[in-house]
Amino acid sequence: MLVLYVDDEADIREVVEYALEDEDDITLILCDNGEEAIEINAKQQPELILLDVMMPKMDGPETLRRIRTGTTNQDVPIAFITAKIQRTEVAFLKSLGVVDVIEKPFDPLALADRIRQIWEKCRG
Amino acid sequence: MLAPAYPDDEEDRLAALHALKIMDTAPQPQFDRMTRLATKLFNVPIALVSLCDAQRVWFKSRQGLDEAEAPRDISFCSYVILQNQAFIVENAATDHRFSDHPLVVGAPHIRFYAGVPLKAPNGARIGTLCIIDRIPRQLTSAEIDLLFDLGSTIEDDFVRQNISEVMNLYRSEQMRMQAVLDTVADGIITIDDKGAIQLANPAAKHLFGYEIDEILGRNVKMLMPQPYATEHDQYLTNFATTRKAKVIGIGREVTGLRKDGTLFPMELAVTEMAVDGKIQFVGVVRDISQRKKMERVKQDFVSTVSHELRTPLTSIRGALGLVLKKSGHLLPEKSLRMLETANRNSERLTRLVNDILDLEKIEGGQLDLELNHLDLRILLQQVVLANESYAIQHNITLRLHESETVAMVLADEHRLLQVMANLVSNAAKFSPEGSEVDIFLADTKPGFSRVCVQDHGRGIPEEFRDRIFGRFNQADASDSKDKGGTGLGLSISKAIVERHGGSIGYDSVLGAGSTFYFELPQQQLAPRLADAGTNGATSQPVLICEDNADVAEILRSLLEEEQIGSEIVATGQAAKAALMAKPYRLLLLDLTLPDMDGLSLLREIRATSGLENLQVIVVSGRALEGKRAWRGDALAVIDWLQKPLDEHRLLRAIKLAFANSVRRTILHVDDDADTLLVTQHLIEDLGSYDSATSLKIAREKLLERQYDLLLLDLNLLDGSGLELIPLLPPQTRVVVYSGTEPAQEVKDLIDAALKKGSSTSEDLLATIKTALNP
């Protein structure tokens, strides 16, 4: 499964990379901003995007909106991964039409399973 | 001598005497003139103005006597105050009451005594005017009258004395009140029953930016923006006719209008008072802009801090967790231990950030609950699953005791799990290794379900007990196995439970363990779905439009369990044909159909005569996207259910749909036409909507027919909406939708309450739905 992870925090990208490197069924692409994410989505057509919410320049919701209104791979399942975890914030994020909202800090050891779960959910 | 009796009104008499504040004062010429006059008129050597205190008789004025006072028990005066007539002793030497009196036996050798009582302004006999001679004498009735005349003149002086005393008091009291008015931080404005400003203090002037002269006598609505200004006129008109004040109360948040046209949020408390029989209203106004600003700043701050802390925590926790897992075995023992410590503490820090966020919400009154019907037995099974690994870490066994009775509550599942996680982890922490923690339900109070978590630890130390639900309080944890607590858990748990209308507590025996428990009010078990509807509609089947045969079958069997018949179609065309052929109670609709888009089908259905009101629930892998894309009436679809299917939610939606198909009747009582209009638009799909703008109209409507739900404003022009409640049949649900939060006693009488302004349309809709389908 080709998964794109978008986060402006280099440390967290590194953690995610390390957490998923031994997972044979998950191929990870990393990028640090929304614009690049939109490009990668169009070119490489990932099967799932994990999208940070608070990013400089283009934030997660805007990135999501642009992907959805695009013409290539616009229906790709997207999950937010965010430290904005107040109930109203999560409810708002969910209402934007994502498959899941993963709260930071997440358990890195459970991340792979979480990704598979989301994937199952999308296909089901 | 014979001691005189005490008058019956002795206490009041003394009070009247003391109120004059005349005892032990310096001589005053008006009194001395009278005694001098008496000695001349009656040709006596001694004349006194005496005042009779509790123990003594004190002479306010005396002629011919050196003593300033005499003991009451041996005084002549004490006899005088027993009667209204003059008291006369013609010859004391032969009078058995006074023959042995020291002043009779010795100097000044009194023989003759005549006294008239002196009265305080309230009529109490407080002293005497008396004349005394050393030889026996008699008084003619004309002379007695003269003595009374002198006495009256003295009494007039008492009154004068009293008035000046009262005036002084009044003046200083008035100055004090004025000083309070002038210096109090809150604005105080009084108006008459027409709204004209009678008084405004400097704080009010400062608040609104006017000079006092600019507002005195003018209508108070000049200080309010629209629509408050118009409303205020209505309140006063209404008051004039009903004598019922609508705005009386404390702490309404309203908007004030300054002279320069700017607005500010203020808190207004209005009280009613009568001055000279005329009604006036006192408004106390407090500028709360600063408070509002602070609240916002604080909220934003907490939200930001929480986010900012979480971001580095994500890296720390992630990095540590991964290193420990992937290369922990390569590390020297000591380094491994250090990393484990760091990891454990990063988790603890995460919990702390979460707890502080919760606490902030609790303090701000923003702990919102997502209430659902829950069976506590099922919740407890989840609790055991969720906390088992923690218990195992501490070598503790969680033992769940099965319960026979259903324990339905209306609660926020996530929050209850949080409470239970807290109670269970506390129990595990303070239990001896290898012991059990028992989790069970108990019935202790009728109407409540109690959840108990029992440990077999050492019990709670006496000195910690009254702090246990406080913040950042942890018992001496030297024997605890885990120091990862935040000290906030029980405080948060308490707030959560209380927010549910429940209570939390514990029983503890030192050395034998503790049982923590919480109690929640029970909810009646929902009736079987098939019973929810009435009449012929129940026989109509549900139409399932779903191209995936497996999913369709699951839905069919789910409905069958609830004794609801259903039919399955796989395409949009087939669905249309079926719907045209016969009536269905409900359509379960998939959005991705082989021949057409589900949303287009939904649009066609809505446009088809006879199907405009068909109940529809969307069940689809793309339900959420569908919901967003659906531009039509939000109420056209009961619920949008995303696959994988949440059965519980589906059943709820079905129940709601069935209830809708029965067509409920709602009466909305509110005196604001806009509110009625907006609400009608919002809820008319839930049932037939009827409205009343006054108690009077509402009463008439309630006589005519029975309603399923009453949506009620409390502050109506002709009284309180609560007056309607006794008129309702027991099955009528009541939802209060008003500008003010009802009191707790009121909440017990109603099904739900929403505050205007602070609840959204969706809140209102959801509350009404819930009330109609308990």
Short mmCIF file of N, CA and C in Angstrom, two decimals, chain A residues 79-91 93-94 100-108 111 114 118, chain B residues 310 314 317 350 354 357 414:
data_model
loop_
_atom_site.label_atom_id
_atom_site.label_comp_id
_atom_site.label_asym_id
_atom_site.label_seq_id
_atom_site.Cartn_x
_atom_site.Cartn_y
_atom_site.Cartn_z
N ALA A 79 -6.68 10.72 5.84
CA ALA A 79 -6.90 10.80 7.30
C ALA A 79 -6.07 11.97 7.82
N PHE A 80 -6.68 12.77 8.70
CA PHE A 80 -5.89 13.82 9.35
C PHE A 80 -5.10 13.20 10.50
N ILE A 81 -3.94 13.76 10.73
CA ILE A 81 -3.17 13.34 11.89
C ILE A 81 -2.77 14.64 12.58
N THR A 82 -3.29 14.85 13.79
CA THR A 82 -3.23 16.20 14.33
C THR A 82 -3.13 16.25 15.85
N ALA A 83 -2.55 17.36 16.31
CA ALA A 83 -2.51 17.61 17.75
C ALA A 83 -3.69 18.46 18.19
N LYS A 84 -4.53 18.82 17.22
CA LYS A 84 -5.74 19.55 17.60
C LYS A 84 -6.80 18.53 17.97
N ILE A 85 -6.87 18.21 19.20
CA ILE A 85 -7.69 17.05 19.55
C ILE A 85 -8.89 17.39 20.41
N GLN A 86 -9.20 18.67 20.55
CA GLN A 86 -10.41 18.97 21.30
C GLN A 86 -11.59 18.45 20.50
N ARG A 87 -12.62 18.06 21.25
CA ARG A 87 -13.72 17.36 20.60
C ARG A 87 -14.32 18.17 19.45
N THR A 88 -14.43 19.48 19.68
CA THR A 88 -15.01 20.30 18.61
C THR A 88 -14.09 20.35 17.41
N GLU A 89 -12.79 20.38 17.70
CA GLU A 89 -11.82 20.42 16.60
C GLU A 89 -11.88 19.13 15.79
N VAL A 90 -11.92 18.00 16.51
CA VAL A 90 -11.97 16.72 15.82
C VAL A 90 -13.26 16.60 15.01
N ALA A 91 -14.36 17.04 15.62
CA ALA A 91 -15.65 16.95 14.93
C ALA A 91 -15.61 17.79 13.65
N LEU A 93 -12.92 18.54 11.90
CA LEU A 93 -12.06 17.88 10.92
C LEU A 93 -12.79 16.71 10.26
N LYS A 94 -13.52 15.96 11.09
CA LYS A 94 -14.25 14.81 10.53
C LYS A 94 -15.29 15.27 9.53
N ASP A 100 -10.59 9.27 8.78
CA ASP A 100 -10.25 9.13 10.20
C ASP A 100 -9.49 10.37 10.65
N VAL A 101 -9.46 10.56 11.96
CA VAL A 101 -8.60 11.60 12.52
C VAL A 101 -7.71 10.93 13.57
N ILE A 102 -6.41 10.90 13.30
CA ILE A 102 -5.48 10.28 14.25
C ILE A 102 -4.93 11.38 15.15
N GLU A 103 -5.03 11.14 16.45
CA GLU A 103 -4.62 12.17 17.39
C GLU A 103 -3.14 12.05 17.77
N LYS A 104 -2.48 13.18 17.79
CA LYS A 104 -1.09 13.22 18.27
C LYS A 104 -1.11 13.49 19.76
N PRO A 105 -0.23 12.98 20.57
CA PRO A 105 0.76 12.01 20.15
C PRO A 105 0.13 10.63 19.94
N PHE A 106 0.56 9.97 18.87
CA PHE A 106 0.04 8.63 18.60
C PHE A 106 1.07 7.61 19.06
N ASP A 107 0.60 6.37 19.22
CA ASP A 107 1.51 5.31 19.62
C ASP A 107 2.21 4.81 18.36
N PRO A 108 3.55 5.02 18.23
CA PRO A 108 4.23 4.67 16.97
C PRO A 108 4.16 3.17 16.71
N LEU A 111 0.92 2.36 14.92
CA LEU A 111 0.59 3.16 13.73
C LEU A 111 0.30 2.30 12.50
N ARG A 114 -3.03 0.82 12.70
CA ARG A 114 -4.06 1.86 12.52
C ARG A 114 -4.25 2.14 11.02
N ILE A 118 -7.66 1.66 8.82
CA ILE A 118 -8.28 2.71 8.00
C ILE A 118 -8.49 2.21 6.58
N ARG B 310 1.73 19.03 22.39
CA ARG B 310 1.53 17.74 21.77
C ARG B 310 2.51 17.46 20.63
N THR B 314 4.84 14.22 20.45
CA THR B 314 4.68 13.20 19.43
C THR B 314 6.04 12.65 19.02
N ARG B 317 7.71 10.81 22.32
CA ARG B 317 7.09 9.53 22.63
C ARG B 317 7.34 8.53 21.50
N THR B 350 1.81 13.29 28.44
CA THR B 350 0.68 13.30 27.51
C THR B 350 -0.64 13.30 28.30
N ASN B 354 -3.62 16.14 28.49
CA ASN B 354 -5.03 15.80 28.27
C ASN B 354 -5.89 16.22 29.46
N LEU B 357 -6.40 19.92 29.75
CA LEU B 357 -7.36 20.36 28.75
C LEU B 357 -8.79 20.07 29.24
N HIS B 414 -17.65 7.75 25.85
CA HIS B 414 -16.23 8.07 25.90
C HIS B 414 -15.85 8.60 27.28
#
